[in-house]
Every structure is written in structure tokens, then in C-alpha cells.
Amino acid sequence: MKIRLILLLLVCFSSISFAKITTRFPSSFDDNHLPSDLASKGKELLSYETHYYTQILDHFNYNPQSYQTFQQRYLLNDKYWGGSKKNAPIFVYTGNEGNIEWFTQNTGFMFEIAPHFNALLVFIEHRFYGKSIPYGKNKETAYSNKSTLGYLSSTQALADYATLIIDLKNNLTATDSPVVVFGGSYGGMLAAWFRLKYPHVTIGALASSAPILNFGNITSPYSFNNIITQDFKGESENCYKVIKGIWKQIEDTAKTTGGLEKLRKSFRICKNYISQGSLQNWLSTAFVYTAMTDYPTPSNFLNPLPPYPVKEMCKAIDDPKTGNDMFEKVYGAANIYYNYTGNATCFNLNDHSDRHGLGGWTWQACTEMVMPTDGNNNESIFPVSEWDYNERARFCQSNFGIKPRPDWVTTEFGGNNIERVLKKFGSNIIFFNGLKDPWSGGGVLKDISKSVVAIIAKEGAHHVDLRWSSKEDPEWLRQVR
Amino acid sequence: MKIRLILLLLVCFSSISFAKITTRFPSSFDDNHLPSDLASKGKELLSYETHYYTQILDHFNYNPQSYQTFQQRYLLNDKYWGGSKKNAPIFVYTGNEGNIEWFTQNTGFMFEIAPHFNALLVFIEHRFYGKSIPYGKNKETAYSNKSTLGYLSSTQALADYATLIIDLKNNLTATDSPVVVFGGSYGGMLAAWFRLKYPHVTIGALASSAPILNFGNITSPYSFNNIITQDFKGESENCYKVIKGIWKQIEDTAKTTGGLEKLRKSFRICKNYISQGSLQNWLSTAFVYTAMTDYPTPSNFLNPLPPYPVKEMCKAIDDPKTGNDMFEKVYGAANIYYNYTGNATCFNLNDHSDRHGLGGWTWQACTEMVMPTDGNNNESIFPVSEWDYNERARFCQSNFGIKPRPDWVTTEFGGNNIERVLKKFGSNIIFFNGLKDPWSGGGVLKDISKSVVAIIAKEGAHHVDLRWSSKEDPEWLRQVR
């Protein structure tokens, strides 16, 4: 059996087999759900003005189409800024694949440190996301085909940031104010790359949970799921075994008469739709994202989560009350992720809505962001499977009529032998990784030079360092910050 | 009076006023004219195989058009290579705006040092030049309009080099062989930028006569002509004064009845065509390019030149035999540049042929290579004039229907505060400049760090260090090498 992880909401599910495409970054945070004790702090500190910059569509060629412009959104907070005369610094968040307001709201770290540095805060939205949509902000047009989507790329985004920052500094007559870039996840990759490619625009980068090495064959394609496996195994051996065993049980049950209906009831799936694959996918999504966001304090990804949610999931699985009912145990775990508030009455597997506007990532995964993460070896908590580039290529062909360029990221940004390359080149980059984060396997985990350094949190999850601080934060997290 | 320097052969001359566009790099060397005593050395060492690589048309977007490919030419010499098992180095010339064979033939330095390093030599042709023409090698199509020419840009060229080098190393199973890039003039700019942008592909760069600071307002627009002024003034004050005075004399004479005919005869211009502007342009071209290529040994630019041609020009001007006949004196100087072989019977001002295939530079000067070099202050050997961006913009609008992006090069590659930016960023770049070269004003003339260094030759001209060595080379040149 081979389970296919589809973590792309845009994928058209088939009821038999699932296209294994790419794992999304957990990039969307819901502003209505600032964690309990942080809410007041967030509400006090979180403020920004919205601005727009007229951005060029293509920086790298001179076709007539490339001269088209669009309005790029950026958010500004100058409450703490020491001003241009004092050459006070500018902290820039290099936006990732979603609405910039979410990232802003979720990057409390920048708001919390700004007063200490008298820093101006700028959060720039990535082209094709949020409100920074080319073609007259018409998302339908922008996302309609490969000709329009063609301009959604990381190099264009970096050039956008350079152009916007230079212009902003000119307007503020702050050309001598140093710029430091921050980013988490894909935004962290952009921050690191921005420092490497535009050292004349930024003096340093904090790249949090940035898997810049999860390309080509630099990082093992088993790494991602191995870390998830370890996250659950670390909580309890039984928890790991139950989850590892569930896939075959689902498969076997699905084959029996009335089996799908049994599964539907066991997992409280709504009546409208169920299939073996969609159920397996729904479950694996819960495990993957919970592992990524295994934060020590309450959090919000697509859904609200308690502190240490992996531990909570394993508690549910290990609960003696559920005896030998594996479905009930795993349902209990999934319920932590999908229904922590307890409001859900049933779960809709047919809901492929993209309410956080992350759809562009499918395109990016089909062009340059070919990150091999889907391998599962014998020990994996998920069924054994191999990373298969051709599967990706077929999906991209059928979905967009496009051929990925899997070698582009390593060609443009490097990654192979990064220690040798950056030992005497580049400076002022901090790579943060939490080792519980499945993406950490593709991160920079060792100091490369005196100023290209790695900060590691053994207990940390995906860009935990950028979150709002909390009284409940454990000591290791305080130290990281 | 304002003389307009048009050094672009493609410019449509008007008989009244001249569009002042841009100064070309002296990039084309004629393979039939290897300097006397070098010819045998060159013939012995100069050998290469021609290869083609299937290159993508646009690296930075994913439009269907960007997936088009073209055949990119590169020349290979593996005579001296120590091989991949020994990780022997690879020396790559990053081709500039012309036929790669010319650059190869003119870059004797690489052939001469290759045996000492057991280096593989690779000379890559720049897209849209030589035989590396997109659209099925159909130059007429490729150069027909802004939609096709749009893909001619420096960033695309750098990405071409990265892609080709990585592929070549894979094919040679030489992924661990260090790559060093070399380039002169625009090719030197590309070499420096390549090290900065692709440190994972090259460990170091020799950027010879690379005016990477001749953008924006980093370098004074008077610098270029000030250096030419100094070159002639340094030979003789009288020489400088005669040339400085000639422009007005030509203007005054042109206004008189029969004046143009008098000028035509004085300067041995063919009967087909003369105008005041075309004559002034023809003369200034001679002074500009002679200053650029004021080499200590015989050379070839568009025409063969003697050693120290500026000195020769001034000798002609200072020659007492011509008494007070300023036209005859300046004609004598021009004759050094245009007719050193003595074969010409008259000079054709109407010859706008582009026999070295450099026409693409006009496009590059109209898009990103906006290098302000045309200012002339009171001391200038040329008539006083101001650098005028709007004039460039108008020319580009009327010639290509395109708007330049004058800020792009500094946005993408930096240049402002380069010492501060690169002091602790980047490594392994040698900037060579000869101070007689008018482009040296836009070069990096000071060491920036321990391994980002400047080599200066007070007596040197445009990338003199890359030329074939000669028994006649002066001591300073031997030391530079």
C-alpha cells in the first residue's frame, strides 16, 4: 500500500489514488485566533498601516508584457522607528505564500524587538498572494493560466523586495538606515536568499525554519517524514505503532462490504463524501501539520491547537479508555487537530476551499519549488513510498500544462556544499531551526562561519522563534530569542 | 556648440544633430590581426573546439515563451586540463557583447596560464551575440523587435552561464573542480557579478576593466572623458589644445560656403557623404577608442594600431611639418587610428555596417546598461556637454519603443557604497584597471577586503592584462600579470 500525501488543497482528488504533490508550509494563521494570553499583547503591539507600491511585472526581461505593473501591498509600522537622521534600522519581513497580514500577525517577534532597536517595521506581501495580485488585482485572471501565472516566481519576488525597499528608503531619505530581513518557512528561504543575492540592500537576515537545502538530492527525501515519525515515537512507542498500523487497517476495511461506511462513522466524516484515499490524506494532514506546529503554547494553524499538540494526540491514542479500537484512538488524535474547540459535528472531506489564499504554492511547487519530502522508509509512521519526481511532473503537466524546473533552485541559489561555498563568502545570516519541525531536515543546522550561523532548538517546531512571546514560554524558547 | 558622441554604429545619423547615446566597449578584435610577434605564439597556443548547449530562453519566469530554447555556443580547450579526478580547475570566460571567438582570440592570458594550473578553458558566448542567437539562430527575427530582443539581458546571461557550467561539470563528472571566471570590459562586469550572485558555481573572478560603478550617480558622468582628456594632455599640452580647439573650427568652417567640401578634402572623406556632425563623430570615435586601447604593443581594435597609439597621435599633431594647419594635424592623428596600414584612400562616414556583430549593445544600453559617460566639463578635450538621461530615453523610445530601466543595475547588482557592502561580504574577486582606460573611472580601484582586491596599472589601458603577452611588454605589465 502506498499512501499519497496531498497537502495541496487545490489538487483534484481522485477516489482511488492520490497525486503525491508537495507538502505545504503551514503559513496561514487566522487573525481571529491569537493565543489566549498573547491576544492582549498582540492587540497592544500589533499595528500597521497599509501601503501599495507600483511594481513591475518582470524584472529580468524587457518584453512589452514585462513592463506591466501591479500594486504590491506592504504594511508599515513606524511607531518605534528612530528615524532616518539617526540611521535607525529597518526590519523587513520578506512575505511568503499567503496574505501578508497573517504573517504580520504571526510574527510577534519583530514587534517585540522593534522598540529595542528603534526599528521601522515593514512587511512586504509576495506577488500573487493576498492583495498583491497582478492583472488589476483580478485573481481569476492572474491565476487563469500559465501565461499569467508565469510571473509568480521566487526570483521575481526577491527583485520586488529589492526594488520596493530601495524606493521606500529613498522616499524616507533613509538610504543609510541598515535593513535587516526576517522570514519564516518559505519567507525564511527568501530572507536568506535575499541576503545572499542583495547584500547591498540588506545587511543581514534571520531565516527561520528555512529549508533551503530541501532541493535536488541535498537532503534525503525520507528526512521530512522521518522527523514526523520521530516526533510521535518520541512521545510514545505505542502512539507511533498505532498510527503506523492505521493505514493498512483503513485499506483493509475499505475493501470490505460496508467498510467505507464503517470508516465514515468511525472518523465522524460527513455523509457527503468518503474514500479510502481522502480519509488517509485527511489523517496524514493532521499528523504532518501537528508535527510542524508542535508549539509549547496554544497556537493556530488552520485550526486552533493546544500546547504540545503531538503529546495531546499521543495521549488520545494511548488512552486506555478506547481499548483496542484503533479507529477510535486515531479519531481521537485527529480530533485534536481538526476539532480542538469541539464545535465540529462531522468532518467534510470534500472541502477543498482555499480560504487562506495559498493556492499559488501549487504553481510554485510545479515550477521551481520541487522539494523532495515525500519519501517514507520502513520505519516511517506513514506507509512506505519513494519520492517520485515523475509523479510531480505528471501532475504539473495535467494541472497546468507545465514542466517543472527541478534544478533551478540549486542553480540560482546553490545549496550543494553550502558549508564550503559560504565559509568564505557571505555574512550575517542566522538560520533558526526547531528539530521537531519536519522541515528542519532541509535547514542549515551547523554554523558555517563566524557570522553565518545556525541556532537550533531541539524542542522547537516550525519558526517558533518568530511567534509572539508568552509568559508560558519554556526556558529554551526564551534562550533562543 | 555641443558635439554628440555617437559610438553606436546602429544609430541613424541626422545631418544636423547627433543622438548622444552610449560609448561602446572596444570588444571586437579581428582574428586576422594578431599582433606581429604574438601571432606565432597565439597560433601555437590558440586552439579550441566549438560546442553548443541547449539553453532556455527565460530563466526567471514560467510563461510558455520562456521555455523556448536556443543553441548557446561555447569554446573548449582541454589540452592542459588535469582532469576531473584531480579536481583540476576550470577557467571560464564570461562572454560579452560580441562573437565569442574574438574574445577568445584576444584573451591570451587564459591560454598562457592554463598549463600552469592544468586548467580546462571554456569560453561561453553571450546570448544574442555571435552564433548564440535565439529564434533558430535567425538574427533578423531575434533582433526584429522588443518582444524578441526582450530576452537579451545581463541577468539572463548570468543564469545562462550558471546553467551551462553546472551541466558541463556534470557531464565531465567534474563537480568538484573549482571554476574561476574571467572577463574583460562588459565581460568583466559579468565575471564580477557572477562571483557575487553565483558563489556556488565559481570560487573566484578576475574582472578586468569592469566599470561596475559606472551606473546611477556613483561615478561622475565627466569621469570617462576626463580620463581621455588626461591621456592626451599627458602626452603633450599642445596635442590636447589642438584637439580641444578642432571642434569649433570644424563648426565654423562647416557654416561657410564650401566649408563642408573643404572639410571633406582636409580629412580625406570619401565623396559620398559628409556633415559636420558625422565628421566630429568620426574624429571623436578615433580619440575615444585610441585612448581605450592605448596598449604598449601593437594591437587591433576595429583597425590595427601601433604601440602607444595616443603618443603616436600626439606626435602627428605636434609635428612641426604641418605648421599651423590644424585640420592637417588632426587628420594625421585620425589617420593613426583609421589607416595605420596606409591602405585607405578615403574614409567613408556613411559606413554603418556592424561587421563585428555588436549591435545588441544598443539594445542593452536602452534597457539596463545606462552608463552615464557623456559629460564633458570645461577642461574636456571634447566640447562641453552634460550627461542627459532624457536624451537616452528619447533615443530608446524612437529606436525600440522602449523605456530604459536606469536604476535596475544598481538594484540588482549594487554599486553604491560598494566598499561598505563588500567589506564583509563576498570574496575572491580581482578587479584590474588600467588608469589610462576611460572606463577605469567606473571601476573598483581600491582593495575592499583581503580577497576582494584591486590591481591598478597606471600606464594600462582597457583590459590590457588579458592580452597575449609579448617580449616587448613593459615591466609594469609583466608585474600586473
PDB file of N, CA, C and O in Angstrom, chain B residues 43-87:
ATOM      1  N   LYS B  43      49.124  31.489 -32.452  1.00  0.00           N
ATOM      2  CA  LYS B  43      48.777  30.376 -33.341  1.00  0.00           C
ATOM      3  C   LYS B  43      49.131  29.038 -32.700  1.00  0.00           C
ATOM      4  O   LYS B  43      48.476  28.030 -32.928  1.00  0.00           O
ATOM      5  N   GLU B  44      50.201  29.064 -31.910  1.00  0.00           N
ATOM      6  CA  GLU B  44      50.626  27.822 -31.273  1.00  0.00           C
ATOM      7  C   GLU B  44      49.671  27.421 -30.134  1.00  0.00           C
ATOM      8  O   GLU B  44      49.282  26.276 -30.000  1.00  0.00           O
ATOM      9  N   LEU B  45      49.310  28.424 -29.324  1.00  0.00           N
ATOM     10  CA  LEU B  45      48.513  28.124 -28.124  1.00  0.00           C
ATOM     11  C   LEU B  45      47.011  28.137 -28.375  1.00  0.00           C
ATOM     12  O   LEU B  45      46.249  27.454 -27.708  1.00  0.00           O
ATOM     13  N   LEU B  46      46.620  28.979 -29.323  1.00  0.00           N
ATOM     14  CA  LEU B  46      45.188  29.216 -29.518  1.00  0.00           C
ATOM     15  C   LEU B  46      44.536  28.028 -30.213  1.00  0.00           C
ATOM     16  O   LEU B  46      44.733  27.828 -31.404  1.00  0.00           O
ATOM     17  N   SER B  47      43.804  27.250 -29.467  1.00  0.00           N
ATOM     18  CA  SER B  47      43.037  26.189 -30.111  1.00  0.00           C
ATOM     19  C   SER B  47      41.837  25.879 -29.241  1.00  0.00           C
ATOM     20  O   SER B  47      41.899  25.999 -28.019  1.00  0.00           O
ATOM     21  N   TYR B  48      40.767  25.562 -29.887  1.00  0.00           N
ATOM     22  CA  TYR B  48      39.544  25.253 -29.147  1.00  0.00           C
ATOM     23  C   TYR B  48      38.579  24.479 -30.035  1.00  0.00           C
ATOM     24  O   TYR B  48      38.637  24.547 -31.251  1.00  0.00           O
ATOM     25  N   GLU B  49      37.734  23.742 -29.359  1.00  0.00           N
ATOM     26  CA  GLU B  49      36.626  23.066 -30.043  1.00  0.00           C
ATOM     27  C   GLU B  49      35.353  23.856 -29.821  1.00  0.00           C
ATOM     28  O   GLU B  49      35.143  24.415 -28.754  1.00  0.00           O
ATOM     29  N   THR B  50      34.476  23.807 -30.797  1.00  0.00           N
ATOM     30  CA  THR B  50      33.202  24.513 -30.663  1.00  0.00           C
ATOM     31  C   THR B  50      32.109  23.540 -30.212  1.00  0.00           C
ATOM     32  O   THR B  50      32.002  22.437 -30.739  1.00  0.00           O
ATOM     33  N   HIS B  51      31.357  23.977 -29.214  1.00  0.00           N
ATOM     34  CA  HIS B  51      30.231  23.167 -28.722  1.00  0.00           C
ATOM     35  C   HIS B  51      28.984  24.038 -28.617  1.00  0.00           C
ATOM     36  O   HIS B  51      29.075  25.267 -28.592  1.00  0.00           O
ATOM     37  N   TYR B  52      27.865  23.375 -28.514  1.00  0.00           N
ATOM     38  CA  TYR B  52      26.610  24.099 -28.308  1.00  0.00           C
ATOM     39  C   TYR B  52      25.840  23.476 -27.150  1.00  0.00           C
ATOM     40  O   TYR B  52      25.888  22.261 -26.951  1.00  0.00           O
ATOM     41  N   TYR B  53      25.186  24.329 -26.409  1.00  0.00           N
ATOM     42  CA  TYR B  53      24.379  23.892 -25.266  1.00  0.00           C
ATOM     43  C   TYR B  53      22.948  24.390 -25.482  1.00  0.00           C
ATOM     44  O   TYR B  53      22.738  25.544 -25.880  1.00  0.00           O
ATOM     45  N   THR B  54      21.996  23.514 -25.200  1.00  0.00           N
ATOM     46  CA  THR B  54      20.592  23.911 -25.365  1.00  0.00           C
ATOM     47  C   THR B  54      20.159  24.731 -24.156  1.00  0.00           C
ATOM     48  O   THR B  54      20.043  24.217 -23.052  1.00  0.00           O
ATOM     49  N   GLN B  55      19.971  25.997 -24.403  1.00  0.00           N
ATOM     50  CA  GLN B  55      19.716  26.944 -23.315  1.00  0.00           C
ATOM     51  C   GLN B  55      18.253  27.391 -23.341  1.00  0.00           C
ATOM     52  O   GLN B  55      17.657  27.508 -24.411  1.00  0.00           O
ATOM     53  N   ILE B  56      17.736  27.646 -22.164  1.00  0.00           N
ATOM     54  CA  ILE B  56      16.349  28.094 -22.039  1.00  0.00           C
ATOM     55  C   ILE B  56      16.283  29.612 -22.280  1.00  0.00           C
ATOM     56  O   ILE B  56      17.221  30.332 -21.967  1.00  0.00           O
ATOM     57  N   LEU B  57      15.166  30.071 -22.839  1.00  0.00           N
ATOM     58  CA  LEU B  57      15.094  31.475 -23.242  1.00  0.00           C
ATOM     59  C   LEU B  57      14.930  32.426 -22.057  1.00  0.00           C
ATOM     60  O   LEU B  57      15.484  33.518 -22.051  1.00  0.00           O
ATOM     61  N   ASP B  58      14.160  32.024 -21.063  1.00  0.00           N
ATOM     62  CA  ASP B  58      13.942  32.904 -19.906  1.00  0.00           C
ATOM     63  C   ASP B  58      14.003  32.074 -18.628  1.00  0.00           C
ATOM     64  O   ASP B  58      13.186  31.184 -18.414  1.00  0.00           O
ATOM     65  N   HIS B  59      14.980  32.377 -17.790  1.00  0.00           N
ATOM     66  CA  HIS B  59      15.164  31.598 -16.563  1.00  0.00           C
ATOM     67  C   HIS B  59      14.229  32.031 -15.449  1.00  0.00           C
ATOM     68  O   HIS B  59      14.062  31.306 -14.480  1.00  0.00           O
ATOM     69  N   PHE B  60      13.690  33.231 -15.560  1.00  0.00           N
ATOM     70  CA  PHE B  60      13.071  33.845 -14.387  1.00  0.00           C
ATOM     71  C   PHE B  60      11.556  33.915 -14.416  1.00  0.00           C
ATOM     72  O   PHE B  60      10.956  34.413 -13.490  1.00  0.00           O
ATOM     73  N   ASN B  61      10.952  33.507 -15.526  1.00  0.00           N
ATOM     74  CA  ASN B  61       9.512  33.349 -15.462  1.00  0.00           C
ATOM     75  C   ASN B  61       9.129  32.033 -16.127  1.00  0.00           C
ATOM     76  O   ASN B  61       9.980  31.343 -16.686  1.00  0.00           O
ATOM     77  N   TYR B  62       7.866  31.689 -16.019  1.00  0.00           N
ATOM     78  CA  TYR B  62       7.415  30.365 -16.451  1.00  0.00           C
ATOM     79  C   TYR B  62       6.317  30.461 -17.492  1.00  0.00           C
ATOM     80  O   TYR B  62       5.486  29.577 -17.609  1.00  0.00           O
ATOM     81  N   ASN B  63       6.328  31.573 -18.229  1.00  0.00           N
ATOM     82  CA  ASN B  63       5.459  31.672 -19.387  1.00  0.00           C
ATOM     83  C   ASN B  63       5.809  30.582 -20.387  1.00  0.00           C
ATOM     84  O   ASN B  63       6.960  30.161 -20.444  1.00  0.00           O
ATOM     85  N   PRO B  64       4.855  30.204 -21.200  1.00  0.00           N
ATOM     86  CA  PRO B  64       5.199  29.239 -22.256  1.00  0.00           C
ATOM     87  C   PRO B  64       6.379  29.709 -23.113  1.00  0.00           C
ATOM     88  O   PRO B  64       7.249  28.921 -23.455  1.00  0.00           O
ATOM     89  N   GLN B  65       6.433  31.013 -23.424  1.00  0.00           N
ATOM     90  CA  GLN B  65       7.542  31.506 -24.260  1.00  0.00           C
ATOM     91  C   GLN B  65       8.902  31.277 -23.600  1.00  0.00           C
ATOM     92  O   GLN B  65       9.904  31.102 -24.270  1.00  0.00           O
ATOM     93  N   SER B  66       8.911  31.334 -22.276  1.00  0.00           N
ATOM     94  CA  SER B  66      10.195  31.232 -21.576  1.00  0.00           C
ATOM     95  C   SER B  66      10.821  29.857 -21.746  1.00  0.00           C
ATOM     96  O   SER B  66      12.021  29.694 -21.572  1.00  0.00           O
ATOM     97  N   TYR B  67       9.994  28.867 -22.092  1.00  0.00           N
ATOM     98  CA  TYR B  67      10.504  27.509 -22.264  1.00  0.00           C
ATOM     99  C   TYR B  67      11.162  27.293 -23.625  1.00  0.00           C
ATOM    100  O   TYR B  67      11.736  26.232 -23.857  1.00  0.00           O
ATOM    101  N   GLN B  68      11.055  28.267 -24.499  1.00  0.00           N
ATOM    102  CA  GLN B  68      11.754  28.133 -25.779  1.00  0.00           C
ATOM    103  C   GLN B  68      13.248  27.981 -25.521  1.00  0.00           C
ATOM    104  O   GLN B  68      13.770  28.465 -24.524  1.00  0.00           O
ATOM    105  N   THR B  69      13.921  27.315 -26.425  1.00  0.00           N
ATOM    106  CA  THR B  69      15.360  27.115 -26.231  1.00  0.00           C
ATOM    107  C   THR B  69      16.139  27.679 -27.411  1.00  0.00           C
ATOM    108  O   THR B  69      15.572  27.986 -28.461  1.00  0.00           O
ATOM    109  N   PHE B  70      17.406  27.830 -27.195  1.00  0.00           N
ATOM    110  CA  PHE B  70      18.291  28.215 -28.299  1.00  0.00           C
ATOM    111  C   PHE B  70      19.635  27.528 -28.086  1.00  0.00           C
ATOM    112  O   PHE B  70      19.921  26.998 -27.007  1.00  0.00           O
ATOM    113  N   GLN B  71      20.436  27.522 -29.110  1.00  0.00           N
ATOM    114  CA  GLN B  71      21.743  26.880 -29.041  1.00  0.00           C
ATOM    115  C   GLN B  71      22.785  27.922 -28.633  1.00  0.00           C
ATOM    116  O   GLN B  71      23.038  28.876 -29.365  1.00  0.00           O
ATOM    117  N   GLN B  72      23.366  27.712 -27.466  1.00  0.00           N
ATOM    118  CA  GLN B  72      24.381  28.645 -26.982  1.00  0.00           C
ATOM    119  C   GLN B  72      25.764  28.060 -27.272  1.00  0.00           C
ATOM    120  O   GLN B  72      26.074  26.935 -26.899  1.00  0.00           O
ATOM    121  N   ARG B  73      26.582  28.859 -27.923  1.00  0.00           N
ATOM    122  CA  ARG B  73      27.899  28.372 -28.316  1.00  0.00           C
ATOM    123  C   ARG B  73      28.907  28.526 -27.181  1.00  0.00           C
ATOM    124  O   ARG B  73      28.884  29.508 -26.445  1.00  0.00           O
ATOM    125  N   TYR B  74      29.758  27.534 -27.024  1.00  0.00           N
ATOM    126  CA  TYR B  74      30.905  27.717 -26.129  1.00  0.00           C
ATOM    127  C   TYR B  74      32.102  26.999 -26.714  1.00  0.00           C
ATOM    128  O   TYR B  74      31.974  26.010 -27.439  1.00  0.00           O
ATOM    129  N   LEU B  75      33.260  27.540 -26.426  1.00  0.00           N
ATOM    130  CA  LEU B  75      34.507  27.013 -26.969  1.00  0.00           C
ATOM    131  C   LEU B  75      35.267  26.338 -25.839  1.00  0.00           C
ATOM    132  O   LEU B  75      35.289  26.831 -24.704  1.00  0.00           O
ATOM    133  N   LEU B  76      35.900  25.236 -26.163  1.00  0.00           N
ATOM    134  CA  LEU B  76      36.529  24.427 -25.129  1.00  0.00           C
ATOM    135  C   LEU B  76      37.955  24.096 -25.527  1.00  0.00           C
ATOM    136  O   LEU B  76      38.229  23.749 -26.676  1.00  0.00           O
ATOM    137  N   ASN B  77      38.850  24.219 -24.567  1.00  0.00           N
ATOM    138  CA  ASN B  77      40.220  23.753 -24.778  1.00  0.00           C
ATOM    139  C   ASN B  77      40.593  22.886 -23.581  1.00  0.00           C
ATOM    140  O   ASN B  77      40.690  23.376 -22.453  1.00  0.00           O
ATOM    141  N   ASP B  78      40.781  21.592 -23.828  1.00  0.00           N
ATOM    142  CA  ASP B  78      41.095  20.693 -22.714  1.00  0.00           C
ATOM    143  C   ASP B  78      42.531  20.162 -22.795  1.00  0.00           C
ATOM    144  O   ASP B  78      42.881  19.184 -22.137  1.00  0.00           O
ATOM    145  N   LYS B  79      43.336  20.834 -23.623  1.00  0.00           N
ATOM    146  CA  LYS B  79      44.734  20.424 -23.819  1.00  0.00           C
ATOM    147  C   LYS B  79      45.522  20.360 -22.519  1.00  0.00           C
ATOM    148  O   LYS B  79      46.410  19.535 -22.335  1.00  0.00           O
ATOM    149  N   TYR B  80      45.227  21.297 -21.638  1.00  0.00           N
ATOM    150  CA  TYR B  80      46.053  21.438 -20.427  1.00  0.00           C
ATOM    151  C   TYR B  80      45.368  20.888 -19.190  1.00  0.00           C
ATOM    152  O   TYR B  80      45.928  20.887 -18.113  1.00  0.00           O
ATOM    153  N   TRP B  81      44.132  20.445 -19.374  1.00  0.00           N
ATOM    154  CA  TRP B  81      43.319  20.109 -18.205  1.00  0.00           C
ATOM    155  C   TRP B  81      43.861  18.889 -17.475  1.00  0.00           C
ATOM    156  O   TRP B  81      44.177  17.866 -18.080  1.00  0.00           O
ATOM    157  N   GLY B  82      43.945  19.001 -16.167  1.00  0.00           N
ATOM    158  CA  GLY B  82      44.413  17.893 -15.339  1.00  0.00           C
ATOM    159  C   GLY B  82      43.354  16.829 -15.102  1.00  0.00           C
ATOM    160  O   GLY B  82      43.647  15.779 -14.539  1.00  0.00           O
ATOM    161  N   GLY B  83      42.126  17.119 -15.492  1.00  0.00           N
ATOM    162  CA  GLY B  83      41.077  16.113 -15.404  1.00  0.00           C
ATOM    163  C   GLY B  83      40.264  16.181 -14.127  1.00  0.00           C
ATOM    164  O   GLY B  83      40.660  16.789 -13.129  1.00  0.00           O
ATOM    165  N   SER B  84      39.108  15.542 -14.167  1.00  0.00           N
ATOM    166  CA  SER B  84      38.160  15.631 -13.059  1.00  0.00           C
ATOM    167  C   SER B  84      38.648  14.859 -11.834  1.00  0.00           C
ATOM    168  O   SER B  84      38.364  15.242 -10.708  1.00  0.00           O
ATOM    169  N   LYS B  85      39.392  13.788 -12.068  1.00  0.00           N
ATOM    170  CA  LYS B  85      39.839  13.002 -10.915  1.00  0.00           C
ATOM    171  C   LYS B  85      40.762  13.800 -10.016  1.00  0.00           C
ATOM    172  O   LYS B  85      40.824  13.587  -8.811  1.00  0.00           O
ATOM    173  N   LYS B  86      41.505  14.680 -10.638  1.00  0.00           N
ATOM    174  CA  LYS B  86      42.408  15.524  -9.849  1.00  0.00           C
ATOM    175  C   LYS B  86      41.742  16.829  -9.421  1.00  0.00           C
ATOM    176  O   LYS B  86      42.409  17.732  -8.911  1.00  0.00           O
ATOM    177  N   ASN B  87      40.440  16.931  -9.686  1.00  0.00           N
ATOM    178  CA  ASN B  87      39.731  18.192  -9.415  1.00  0.00           C
ATOM    179  C   ASN B  87      40.466  19.382 -10.010  1.00  0.00           C
ATOM    180  O   ASN B  87      40.549  20.453  -9.399  1.00  0.00           O
TER     181      ASN B  87
END
